[in-house]
Coordinates of C-alpha atoms in Angstrom, one line a residue:
M197 CA -145.9 28.2 4.7
I198 CA -147.8 25.8 3.6
D199 CA -147.0 21.9 2.3
V200 CA -148.5 20.4 -1.5
L201 CA -148.7 17.3 -1.9
S202 CA -147.4 15.6 -4.9
T203 CA -145.4 12.9 -5.8
C204 CA -141.9 13.1 -7.5
P205 CA -140.6 14.0 -10.6
F206 CA -137.4 11.1 -11.4
C207 CA -137.2 7.5 -11.3
G208 CA -140.3 5.1 -11.8
C209 CA -140.7 5.2 -8.1
G210 CA -143.7 7.2 -7.9
C211 CA -142.7 8.7 -4.1
G212 CA -145.2 11.3 -2.3
M213 CA -143.5 14.4 -1.2
Y214 CA -144.7 17.2 0.3
L215 CA -143.2 21.0 -2.4
Q216 CA -143.0 23.5 0.8
V217 CA -144.1 26.8 -0.8
E218 CA -143.2 30.0 0.5
R219 CA -144.0 33.7 -0.6
G220 CA -144.7 31.8 -3.9
A221 CA -142.0 29.8 -4.1
V222 CA -141.0 26.2 -3.5
T223 CA -138.3 26.1 -0.8
G224 CA -138.0 22.8 0.7
I225 CA -139.5 19.5 0.4
T226 CA -140.2 16.4 2.7
P227 CA -141.0 13.1 2.5
S228 CA -144.6 11.8 3.0
Q229 CA -145.0 9.3 5.7
K230 CA -147.3 7.5 4.4
H231 CA -147.1 7.2 1.9
P232 CA -147.1 3.4 0.3
I233 CA -143.4 4.4 -1.3
S234 CA -141.7 6.9 0.3
R235 CA -142.6 5.5 3.8
G236 CA -141.1 8.7 5.0
R237 CA -137.6 9.1 3.3
L238 CA -136.5 10.0 -0.6
C239 CA -133.6 9.9 -2.0
A240 CA -130.9 12.9 -3.2
R241 CA -132.4 13.6 -6.6
G242 CA -136.6 13.1 -4.9
W243 CA -135.6 15.4 -2.1
H244 CA -133.5 17.9 -4.6
S245 CA -136.3 17.9 -6.7
Y246 CA -137.7 21.6 -6.2
E247 CA -134.3 23.3 -6.8
F248 CA -134.1 23.2 -10.5
I249 CA -138.0 24.9 -10.2
Q250 CA -137.1 29.5 -10.0
H251 CA -133.5 28.2 -12.0
P252 CA -133.1 31.6 -13.4
D253 CA -132.5 30.2 -17.1
R254 CA -135.9 28.8 -16.4
L255 CA -137.6 30.5 -20.8
K256 CA -140.8 32.7 -18.8
K257 CA -141.7 33.4 -24.0
P258 CA -142.1 32.0 -26.7
L259 CA -139.2 32.5 -28.1
I260 CA -138.7 32.8 -32.4
R261 CA -135.8 32.2 -34.3
Q262 CA -133.4 34.5 -36.0
N263 CA -131.3 32.7 -38.3
T264 CA -130.2 29.3 -39.5
K265 CA -130.4 25.7 -38.2
N266 CA -127.7 25.9 -40.7
E267 CA -125.3 29.0 -39.5
G268 CA -124.5 26.8 -36.3
V269 CA -125.2 27.4 -32.8
E270 CA -123.7 28.9 -30.2
R271 CA -124.8 28.0 -27.6
K272 CA -124.9 30.7 -24.0
A273 CA -126.5 31.1 -21.3
V274 CA -130.0 32.0 -21.5
R275 CA -129.7 34.3 -18.5
N276 CA -126.9 36.3 -20.9
S277 CA -128.3 36.6 -23.8
L278 CA -130.4 34.5 -26.3
P279 CA -128.4 35.6 -30.4
N280 CA -129.6 33.4 -32.1
F281 CA -134.1 33.9 -31.5
R282 CA -136.1 36.9 -30.4
E283 CA -139.2 36.6 -27.7
A284 CA -142.4 37.0 -28.8
E285 CA -146.5 37.3 -27.8
W286 CA -148.3 34.1 -27.8
D287 CA -150.5 34.7 -30.7
E288 CA -148.0 35.2 -32.8
V289 CA -146.2 32.3 -31.9
L290 CA -149.5 29.9 -32.2
D291 CA -149.5 31.2 -35.8
L292 CA -146.8 30.5 -37.1
V293 CA -146.5 27.7 -36.6
S294 CA -150.2 26.9 -36.8
N295 CA -149.2 28.1 -41.5
K296 CA -146.1 25.7 -40.6
L297 CA -147.5 22.5 -39.8
T298 CA -150.1 23.2 -41.9
E299 CA -148.2 24.1 -45.2
I300 CA -145.7 21.4 -45.0
K301 CA -148.3 18.7 -44.2
S302 CA -150.6 20.2 -47.2
K303 CA -147.2 20.2 -49.6
Y304 CA -145.8 16.5 -47.7
G305 CA -148.7 14.9 -46.3
S306 CA -149.9 14.3 -42.8
E307 CA -147.0 11.2 -42.8
S308 CA -143.9 14.1 -43.4
L309 CA -145.2 15.6 -39.3
S310 CA -144.1 14.3 -36.2
V311 CA -144.9 14.4 -32.3
I312 CA -142.6 13.4 -29.0
S313 CA -143.9 13.5 -26.0
S314 CA -142.0 12.8 -23.0
A315 CA -142.4 10.7 -20.9
K316 CA -141.4 13.4 -17.8
C317 CA -144.9 15.3 -18.6
T318 CA -147.9 14.1 -16.8
N319 CA -150.8 11.4 -17.8
E320 CA -152.9 15.3 -19.7
D321 CA -150.4 16.1 -21.4
N322 CA -149.2 13.5 -22.5
Y323 CA -152.8 12.8 -23.3
V324 CA -152.9 15.7 -25.0
L325 CA -150.6 15.5 -27.3
M326 CA -151.1 12.1 -29.4
K327 CA -154.9 13.3 -29.2
F328 CA -153.4 16.0 -30.8
A329 CA -151.4 14.3 -33.5
R330 CA -153.9 12.0 -34.4
A331 CA -156.8 14.4 -34.9
V332 CA -155.1 17.6 -35.9
L333 CA -152.5 16.5 -37.7
K334 CA -153.4 13.1 -38.8
T335 CA -150.3 10.7 -38.2
N336 CA -149.4 8.2 -36.2
N337 CA -145.9 9.3 -35.9
V338 CA -145.9 10.3 -32.3
D339 CA -144.0 8.4 -29.6
N340 CA -142.2 9.8 -25.9
G341 CA -138.9 9.8 -25.4
G342 CA -139.3 7.5 -22.8
N343 CA -138.3 5.1 -25.0
I344 CA -135.3 5.3 -25.8
Y345 CA -134.9 3.5 -22.1
D346 CA -137.3 2.0 -21.8
A347 CA -138.9 0.5 -25.4
A348 CA -137.8 -3.4 -25.1
T349 CA -140.0 -3.6 -21.7
L350 CA -143.8 -2.5 -22.9
P351 CA -143.3 -5.0 -26.6
G352 CA -140.9 -8.1 -24.6
L353 CA -144.3 -8.1 -21.7
R354 CA -147.4 -8.2 -23.9
S355 CA -145.9 -10.7 -25.9
A356 CA -146.4 -13.0 -22.7
F357 CA -148.8 -11.8 -20.4
S358 CA -150.8 -9.1 -23.5
I359 CA -150.4 -6.5 -21.2
G360 CA -146.5 -4.4 -21.2
A361 CA -146.7 -3.5 -17.7
G362 CA -145.1 -5.6 -14.2
T363 CA -147.3 -7.7 -12.9
N364 CA -146.7 -6.6 -8.8
S365 CA -146.2 -3.5 -6.4
L366 CA -143.0 -2.5 -5.5
S367 CA -144.1 -3.0 -1.2
E368 CA -143.7 -6.8 -1.9
L369 CA -140.0 -7.4 -2.5
E370 CA -140.1 -7.4 1.3
Q371 CA -141.9 -10.1 1.3
A372 CA -140.4 -12.4 -1.4
K373 CA -138.3 -15.4 -0.4
V374 CA -136.3 -14.9 -3.8
I375 CA -135.5 -12.1 -5.6
F376 CA -133.8 -12.2 -9.7
V377 CA -131.9 -8.3 -10.3
I378 CA -131.0 -8.3 -13.2
G379 CA -129.9 -5.9 -15.4
A380 CA -130.9 -3.3 -13.0
D381 CA -128.1 -1.0 -10.3
P382 CA -131.1 0.2 -8.0
A383 CA -128.9 1.7 -5.5
Q384 CA -128.1 4.7 -8.3
V385 CA -131.6 4.3 -10.3
H386 CA -134.3 3.6 -7.9
P387 CA -132.8 3.6 -3.6
Q388 CA -136.6 2.9 -2.5
V389 CA -136.6 -1.0 -4.6
S390 CA -132.6 -1.7 -3.5
A391 CA -133.6 -0.8 0.6
R392 CA -136.5 -2.6 -0.3
I393 CA -135.0 -5.5 -1.2
I394 CA -132.2 -5.4 1.0
N395 CA -134.5 -5.1 4.0
A396 CA -135.7 -8.6 3.0
V397 CA -132.3 -10.4 2.2
T398 CA -132.0 -9.0 6.1
N399 CA -135.0 -10.7 6.9
G400 CA -133.6 -13.7 5.0
A401 CA -134.1 -14.4 1.4
K402 CA -132.4 -14.8 -1.8
L403 CA -131.3 -12.8 -3.7
I404 CA -129.6 -13.6 -7.4
L405 CA -128.2 -11.0 -8.8
I406 CA -126.9 -10.9 -12.6
D407 CA -125.2 -8.2 -14.3
H408 CA -122.0 -6.7 -15.9
R409 CA -120.8 -5.0 -13.6
K410 CA -120.0 -5.3 -9.6
T411 CA -123.0 -2.6 -7.9
H412 CA -123.6 -1.8 -4.7
L413 CA -126.3 -5.1 -4.4
S414 CA -122.9 -7.4 -5.3
K415 CA -121.7 -6.9 -0.7
F416 CA -125.7 -8.0 0.2
A417 CA -125.9 -10.9 -3.2
H418 CA -126.8 -15.1 -2.0
L419 CA -124.9 -15.6 -6.3
Y420 CA -124.0 -13.1 -8.2
L421 CA -122.9 -13.8 -11.2
Q422 CA -120.7 -12.0 -13.4
L423 CA -121.9 -12.5 -17.0
K424 CA -119.9 -10.7 -20.1
P425 CA -121.9 -8.0 -21.8
G426 CA -125.1 -8.9 -24.4
T427 CA -125.0 -12.3 -23.5
Y428 CA -128.0 -12.2 -21.6
V429 CA -130.7 -14.5 -23.1
G430 CA -128.1 -17.2 -23.9
F431 CA -127.9 -16.7 -20.0
I432 CA -132.0 -17.2 -19.0
N433 CA -131.7 -20.0 -21.8
G434 CA -129.9 -21.5 -20.2
L435 CA -131.7 -21.6 -16.5
I436 CA -135.0 -22.5 -18.6
N437 CA -132.9 -25.3 -20.2
T438 CA -131.7 -27.4 -16.5
I439 CA -135.5 -26.6 -15.2
F440 CA -136.6 -28.8 -17.7
S441 CA -133.6 -31.2 -18.1
E442 CA -133.8 -31.4 -13.9
R443 CA -137.4 -31.4 -14.0
M444 CA -137.8 -28.4 -11.7
I445 CA -141.7 -28.0 -12.2
D446 CA -144.6 -29.3 -12.9
I447 CA -144.6 -29.3 -17.1
E448 CA -148.0 -31.4 -16.9
K449 CA -149.4 -28.0 -15.2
V450 CA -147.5 -25.5 -17.5
K451 CA -148.0 -27.1 -20.7
Q452 CA -151.8 -26.6 -19.5
L453 CA -152.1 -23.1 -18.4
T454 CA -149.4 -22.0 -21.2
S455 CA -149.1 -21.4 -25.1
N456 CA -146.2 -22.1 -27.1
L457 CA -144.5 -24.3 -25.2
P458 CA -142.8 -27.3 -27.1
A459 CA -141.1 -24.6 -29.5
L460 CA -139.6 -23.3 -26.3
K461 CA -138.6 -26.5 -25.1
W462 CA -137.2 -26.7 -28.7
K463 CA -135.5 -23.8 -28.8
V464 CA -133.3 -24.7 -25.4
K465 CA -132.0 -27.5 -25.6
K466 CA -128.5 -25.7 -27.3
Y467 CA -128.3 -23.9 -24.2
T468 CA -127.1 -26.4 -22.2
P469 CA -124.9 -25.6 -19.0
N470 CA -121.6 -25.9 -21.6
Y471 CA -123.1 -24.5 -24.0
V472 CA -124.3 -21.3 -22.0
E473 CA -120.9 -21.4 -19.4
K474 CA -118.7 -20.7 -23.2
L475 CA -121.1 -18.1 -24.0
S476 CA -121.8 -15.7 -20.9
G477 CA -119.0 -16.7 -18.8
V478 CA -120.9 -17.9 -15.5
S479 CA -119.9 -21.4 -13.9
Q480 CA -122.3 -24.8 -15.2
K481 CA -122.1 -25.1 -11.0
D482 CA -123.8 -21.8 -11.1
I483 CA -126.3 -22.0 -13.1
H484 CA -127.5 -24.8 -12.0
K485 CA -127.4 -23.0 -8.0
A486 CA -128.8 -20.0 -9.8
A487 CA -132.2 -22.4 -11.7
E488 CA -132.2 -24.5 -7.8
I489 CA -132.9 -21.3 -6.0
Y490 CA -134.8 -19.3 -8.4
T491 CA -138.1 -22.5 -8.4
Q492 CA -137.7 -23.2 -4.6
T493 CA -140.3 -21.0 -4.3
K494 CA -143.5 -18.9 -5.6
K495 CA -141.8 -15.9 -3.5
S496 CA -139.1 -15.5 -6.7
M497 CA -139.8 -11.8 -8.3
I498 CA -137.3 -11.0 -11.1
V499 CA -136.0 -7.3 -11.1
Y500 CA -134.8 -5.5 -14.3
S501 CA -133.8 -2.3 -16.1
T502 CA -132.2 -0.7 -18.3
G503 CA -129.1 -2.5 -18.3
L504 CA -131.2 -5.0 -19.6
T505 CA -132.8 -3.7 -21.8
Q506 CA -130.9 -0.7 -24.2
Q507 CA -129.5 -3.6 -26.0
I508 CA -129.0 -5.0 -29.3
A509 CA -131.4 -7.9 -27.8
G510 CA -133.9 -5.8 -25.5
V511 CA -136.9 -6.7 -26.4
D512 CA -135.8 -10.3 -26.6
N513 CA -133.7 -10.0 -23.6
V514 CA -137.3 -9.5 -21.6
K515 CA -139.1 -11.4 -23.5
A516 CA -136.8 -14.0 -21.7
L517 CA -137.0 -12.9 -18.7
A518 CA -141.0 -13.5 -19.4
N519 CA -140.2 -16.8 -20.4
L520 CA -138.7 -18.1 -17.2
V521 CA -141.5 -16.8 -15.1
I522 CA -144.2 -18.2 -16.6
L523 CA -141.8 -21.6 -16.7
T524 CA -141.4 -21.0 -13.2
Q525 CA -145.2 -20.9 -12.2
H526 CA -144.2 -17.3 -10.7
L527 CA -147.3 -15.3 -11.4
G528 CA -150.7 -13.7 -10.2
E529 CA -149.4 -14.4 -6.6
P530 CA -148.2 -12.1 -3.8
S531 CA -144.2 -10.9 -4.3
S532 CA -144.0 -13.3 -7.4
G533 CA -144.1 -11.9 -10.7
I534 CA -142.0 -9.4 -12.9
L535 CA -141.1 -5.6 -12.4
P536 CA -139.6 -3.8 -14.9
L537 CA -137.9 -0.9 -13.1
L538 CA -139.1 2.4 -15.6
E539 CA -136.4 4.8 -15.4
Q540 CA -138.1 8.0 -16.3
N541 CA -141.0 9.4 -13.4
N542 CA -144.4 8.4 -16.8
A543 CA -142.7 6.2 -18.7
Q544 CA -145.9 3.8 -18.3
G545 CA -147.8 6.8 -17.8
V546 CA -146.7 8.2 -20.8
A547 CA -147.5 4.4 -22.9
D548 CA -151.0 3.9 -20.8
V549 CA -152.5 7.4 -22.4
G550 CA -151.3 6.2 -25.9
G551 CA -148.4 8.5 -26.7
I552 CA -146.8 5.3 -28.3
P553 CA -147.4 4.8 -32.2
D554 CA -149.8 2.1 -33.1
Y555 CA -152.0 1.5 -29.8
Y556 CA -154.7 4.5 -28.1
S557 CA -155.0 5.0 -24.4
G558 CA -155.3 1.8 -22.9
Y559 CA -152.9 -0.2 -25.8
Q560 CA -155.9 -0.4 -28.4
S561 CA -154.3 -1.3 -31.3
I562 CA -154.9 2.1 -33.8
K563 CA -155.3 -1.2 -35.8
D564 CA -158.7 -2.3 -34.2
S565 CA -161.7 -0.4 -36.3
Q566 CA -163.7 -1.6 -32.9
A567 CA -161.1 1.1 -31.0
K568 CA -160.7 3.0 -33.7
K569 CA -164.2 4.0 -34.6
K570 CA -164.7 4.9 -30.6
F571 CA -162.1 7.1 -30.3
E572 CA -163.1 8.9 -34.1
K573 CA -167.4 8.6 -32.4
S574 CA -165.3 10.4 -29.2
W575 CA -163.4 13.4 -31.4
N576 CA -165.3 13.7 -33.9
V577 CA -162.4 13.1 -36.6
K578 CA -161.9 10.7 -38.9
L579 CA -158.1 8.8 -37.6
P580 CA -154.9 8.0 -40.3
I581 CA -154.6 4.2 -39.4
N582 CA -150.8 4.7 -41.5
S583 CA -148.4 2.8 -38.8
G584 CA -146.4 5.3 -36.8
L585 CA -142.6 5.9 -37.2
S586 CA -141.1 4.7 -33.3
V587 CA -139.7 7.9 -31.7
L588 CA -135.5 6.4 -33.2
E589 CA -137.2 6.4 -36.8
M590 CA -139.0 9.9 -35.9
L591 CA -134.5 10.6 -35.2
T592 CA -132.7 9.2 -39.0
P593 CA -132.2 11.9 -41.1
G594 CA -134.3 12.7 -43.8
R595 CA -138.0 11.0 -43.2
L596 CA -140.1 13.8 -42.0
K597 CA -140.9 17.8 -42.7
G598 CA -141.6 18.6 -39.3
M599 CA -141.8 17.5 -35.4
I600 CA -142.9 18.8 -32.0
I601 CA -141.1 17.1 -29.4
V602 CA -142.1 18.4 -26.0
G603 CA -140.2 17.8 -22.3
E604 CA -137.3 16.1 -24.4
N605 CA -133.7 16.5 -25.2
P606 CA -133.1 13.6 -28.0
L607 CA -129.3 16.1 -29.0
I608 CA -128.1 14.6 -25.5
T609 CA -129.9 11.4 -24.7
A610 CA -130.8 9.2 -28.3
P611 CA -128.2 7.7 -29.4
D612 CA -125.9 8.3 -31.9
V613 CA -126.2 11.5 -31.6
K614 CA -124.5 13.4 -35.1
N615 CA -127.5 11.6 -36.6
V616 CA -129.8 12.8 -34.8
E617 CA -128.4 16.2 -34.5
Q618 CA -128.9 16.4 -38.8
T619 CA -132.6 15.3 -38.5
L620 CA -133.0 18.2 -36.7
R621 CA -130.9 20.5 -38.7
D622 CA -132.5 18.7 -41.5
L623 CA -136.4 19.9 -40.7
E624 CA -137.8 22.3 -42.4
F625 CA -139.9 23.4 -38.6
L626 CA -139.0 22.6 -35.4
V627 CA -141.0 23.6 -32.7
V628 CA -139.3 22.4 -29.0
Q629 CA -141.6 22.2 -25.9
D630 CA -139.7 22.6 -22.6
V631 CA -138.3 24.2 -19.1
F632 CA -135.4 25.1 -20.7
L633 CA -133.5 26.4 -23.7
T634 CA -132.2 22.1 -23.9
E635 CA -129.3 21.7 -26.7
T636 CA -132.6 20.4 -29.0
A637 CA -134.5 24.0 -28.5
E638 CA -131.7 25.6 -29.6
Y639 CA -131.6 24.0 -32.7
A640 CA -135.5 24.9 -33.5
D641 CA -137.2 27.5 -35.1
V642 CA -140.1 28.2 -32.2
V643 CA -138.6 27.3 -28.5
L644 CA -142.4 27.5 -26.7
P645 CA -142.3 27.6 -22.6
A646 CA -143.6 24.9 -20.7
A647 CA -144.4 24.4 -16.7
C648 CA -143.1 21.9 -14.7
F649 CA -144.2 19.9 -11.8
A650 CA -145.4 21.9 -9.3
E651 CA -146.4 24.8 -11.2
K652 CA -149.7 22.7 -12.9
D653 CA -152.4 19.6 -11.1
G654 CA -152.0 16.3 -13.7
T655 CA -151.3 12.8 -13.2
F656 CA -148.2 10.4 -13.2
T657 CA -148.1 6.1 -13.4
N658 CA -145.4 4.7 -11.8
T659 CA -143.3 1.4 -12.2
E660 CA -146.0 -0.7 -10.7
R661 CA -149.1 1.1 -12.4
R662 CA -150.4 3.2 -9.7
V663 CA -152.5 6.4 -11.2
Q664 CA -150.5 9.5 -8.7
R665 CA -151.5 13.1 -8.5
I666 CA -149.8 15.7 -8.3
R667 CA -151.4 19.3 -7.6
K668 CA -150.0 23.0 -8.9
A669 CA -148.0 24.9 -5.8
I670 CA -147.1 27.9 -7.3
D671 CA -147.8 29.9 -11.0
P672 CA -145.8 29.4 -13.9
P673 CA -143.2 31.7 -14.3
G674 CA -143.5 34.9 -16.0
E675 CA -146.0 33.7 -19.0
S676 CA -144.9 29.6 -19.7
K677 CA -147.9 27.6 -19.5
P678 CA -148.9 24.0 -18.3
D679 CA -148.3 21.5 -22.0
W680 CA -151.9 20.5 -22.2
M681 CA -152.7 23.8 -22.5
I682 CA -150.1 24.4 -25.3
I683 CA -150.6 22.3 -26.7
T684 CA -155.3 22.8 -27.0
H685 CA -154.7 26.4 -28.4
L686 CA -152.2 25.4 -30.3
A687 CA -154.8 23.0 -31.8
K688 CA -157.9 25.7 -32.5
H689 CA -155.5 28.0 -34.1
M690 CA -155.8 25.1 -36.3
G691 CA -158.9 24.8 -36.3
Y692 CA -159.8 21.6 -34.7
A693 CA -161.3 22.6 -30.5
L694 CA -160.2 20.4 -27.8
N695 CA -162.1 22.0 -25.0
Y696 CA -161.0 21.3 -21.6
S697 CA -160.7 23.6 -19.2
S698 CA -159.0 21.5 -16.6
P699 CA -157.0 18.5 -16.3
K700 CA -159.2 16.9 -14.1
E701 CA -161.7 17.3 -17.4
I702 CA -159.1 15.4 -19.8
M703 CA -158.4 12.8 -17.1
E704 CA -162.2 11.9 -17.5
E705 CA -162.5 11.5 -21.1
I706 CA -159.7 9.1 -20.3
A707 CA -161.3 6.9 -18.2
A708 CA -164.3 7.2 -20.5
L709 CA -162.1 5.7 -23.5
T710 CA -160.1 3.8 -21.9
P711 CA -160.8 0.6 -20.0
I712 CA -157.8 0.4 -17.7
Y713 CA -158.8 3.8 -15.9
S714 CA -162.3 3.4 -16.3
G715 CA -162.4 3.2 -12.0
I716 CA -159.8 6.2 -11.9
N717 CA -160.6 10.7 -11.1
Y718 CA -159.6 12.7 -9.7
E719 CA -161.9 12.3 -6.4
R720 CA -161.2 8.9 -5.9
L721 CA -157.3 10.3 -6.7
E722 CA -157.8 13.0 -3.5
E723 CA -159.3 9.9 -1.0
E724 CA -157.0 6.8 -2.4
W725 CA -152.9 6.7 -2.2
G726 CA -152.6 6.4 -6.4
L727 CA -155.0 3.8 -8.0
Q728 CA -153.4 0.7 -9.7
W729 CA -154.7 -0.5 -12.7
P730 CA -157.1 -1.9 -14.4
C731 CA -158.8 -0.3 -12.6
P732 CA -162.4 -1.0 -14.9
D733 CA -165.3 1.3 -12.6
V734 CA -165.7 3.6 -9.7
K735 CA -166.3 0.9 -6.9
H736 CA -162.4 -1.1 -7.9
S737 CA -160.6 -1.1 -5.7
G738 CA -157.6 -0.9 -8.3
T739 CA -155.0 -4.4 -9.0
S740 CA -151.9 -4.6 -7.2
I741 CA -151.4 -8.2 -8.6
L742 CA -152.1 -8.9 -12.5
H743 CA -153.5 -12.5 -13.0
L744 CA -154.4 -13.3 -9.6
G745 CA -154.0 -17.2 -8.7
Y746 CA -153.9 -17.5 -12.3
F747 CA -152.5 -21.4 -12.4
D748 CA -154.6 -22.2 -9.7
R749 CA -158.1 -20.7 -11.5
P750 CA -157.7 -19.8 -14.7
K751 CA -160.9 -19.4 -16.6
A752 CA -161.4 -16.6 -13.7
Y753 CA -158.2 -14.9 -13.4
F754 CA -156.3 -14.1 -16.6
S755 CA -158.0 -10.7 -17.4
L756 CA -157.7 -9.0 -20.1
V757 CA -155.9 -10.9 -22.8
E758 CA -158.3 -9.7 -25.1
Q759 CA -156.2 -7.3 -26.0
N760 CA -154.2 -9.4 -27.7
G761 CA -155.9 -12.3 -29.0
L762 CA -154.3 -14.7 -26.0
E763 CA -156.0 -16.8 -23.6
K764 CA -153.2 -18.0 -22.1
P765 CA -149.9 -16.9 -20.9
H766 CA -147.8 -17.3 -24.3
F767 CA -144.2 -18.6 -24.8
T768 CA -142.1 -16.6 -27.3
P769 CA -138.6 -17.9 -28.2
T770 CA -135.1 -15.7 -28.5
E771 CA -131.9 -16.8 -29.6
D772 CA -128.8 -15.4 -28.2
I773 CA -128.1 -11.7 -30.9
P774 CA -124.0 -11.7 -30.5
L775 CA -123.1 -7.4 -29.9
L776 CA -123.8 -5.2 -32.8
E777 CA -120.1 -4.0 -31.6
P778 CA -117.9 -6.3 -29.9
P779 CA -114.9 -5.0 -27.9
G780 CA -111.9 -5.7 -30.1
E781 CA -108.2 -5.0 -29.6
E782 CA -108.3 -1.6 -30.2
Y783 CA -111.2 -0.8 -28.5
P784 CA -110.7 -3.2 -25.5
F785 CA -114.4 -2.0 -23.4
T786 CA -117.9 -2.0 -23.3
L787 CA -119.3 1.4 -22.9

């Protein structure tokens, strides 16, 4: 038996683990003792993450539909029968996909096509997918399924800090004096984070927990506030109002080192503790107490997740939290910042490498003429300039004619399933690339069998911006292939050369074109437990804390703001938005 070091393919924590390989199969998992995240531990999902690899339902050959989508979908296990599909050879399938995509592009234009990439695929897979969409299909309609879960984090944090990512490392939670958990249940979704929070509380840290539900962490909370659903912005604005009125911060210093403070002060004026109590159900006393605890030490960290982001006001919720962080100067210090807990293993990485509509890799805007020229020169192609569709816009009936979905199952994960189903039925051509015949794949015209994380090389980027290796432990089943390789072959059939022989070469191109990844390569990742971006050159050790020392030495330390044209951390005032579907007599619950 041999052990192959890899990274867990589930949540955004990015635990290090060894795949135990015996006779060409993965037979078990052991956690890495030295890894900075796992530290010899795994959650239940991590321990069992290998079990699907040898599942008999794995796709092993390309499939072509034999009947039309509108005749209805008969769902049966792959190993028993494939009533709607026939197996095919790779050349036949790639010719079919190439011809159909070219036909649709010629008939309706490039904007009628789209690519949905995956927060479960590697950075290298997603980079090749976004390059294929832009350079071959000539469309910016590329987004990832992870944005169904975590779409609010990128615009919310970018508006404040110019960088749409967490500011600190997970390990810093254990040294924090105050931990502010809002809209997150890490015990269920990110157990390694939950363990660190509990350790911190055991060592004297104060935990403020804000959630609609009474979660596992409530028993450890110094202050547990159960607010009404949909009132996060109002509650956070109430904290900010209290901080202003009680003069809990050095207002002159904040005014000097930030932008748009007067607008924030004006916006939160109406959110008095009395007003917020009626709005959120949290008492005035507890609002004051939460503000007091959070501002009393520099070592205060905010942790949030999808309970906060998966709402109509998701982006505004994140912006409101960012306002709170900047106002209290909890930025640029150890154990002082904001950490989004991303649900999927590579939700950060897929955005980093350009798997989002309006940015190339490294959050370089498609509207930036210099960035566009740089990518056009490297890729030797003229690139589209129109803004792309988000994943939810792609899944609106009637907008598109052709679609490629890689590693995502929107028929299960996206909201408004009937709309998604109608979208899939209406498409003239749908390609799904996955490891199983998913519910979405059963609506496809062509299904392409992909390799899973244990069957390919690559990298994932976790929720603290740590870029880490996964390593091929076994061969893919049957004729399945890594995602990047499938797309490379398809591009060749469509007349565009994606000349990569390995994921290592893809990462070299990412580094060459992406300033925040410039110092990252496979040689360094073999020697390190991952590197946290920004990592601007090969001598740089990575960045564990963004904007280090900003509030003490602002000119020297607030970096990368040029990307957004920001000179200082920026306040974005937000307004409370009611739930679209509030509880009523007939339906008294909130889902």
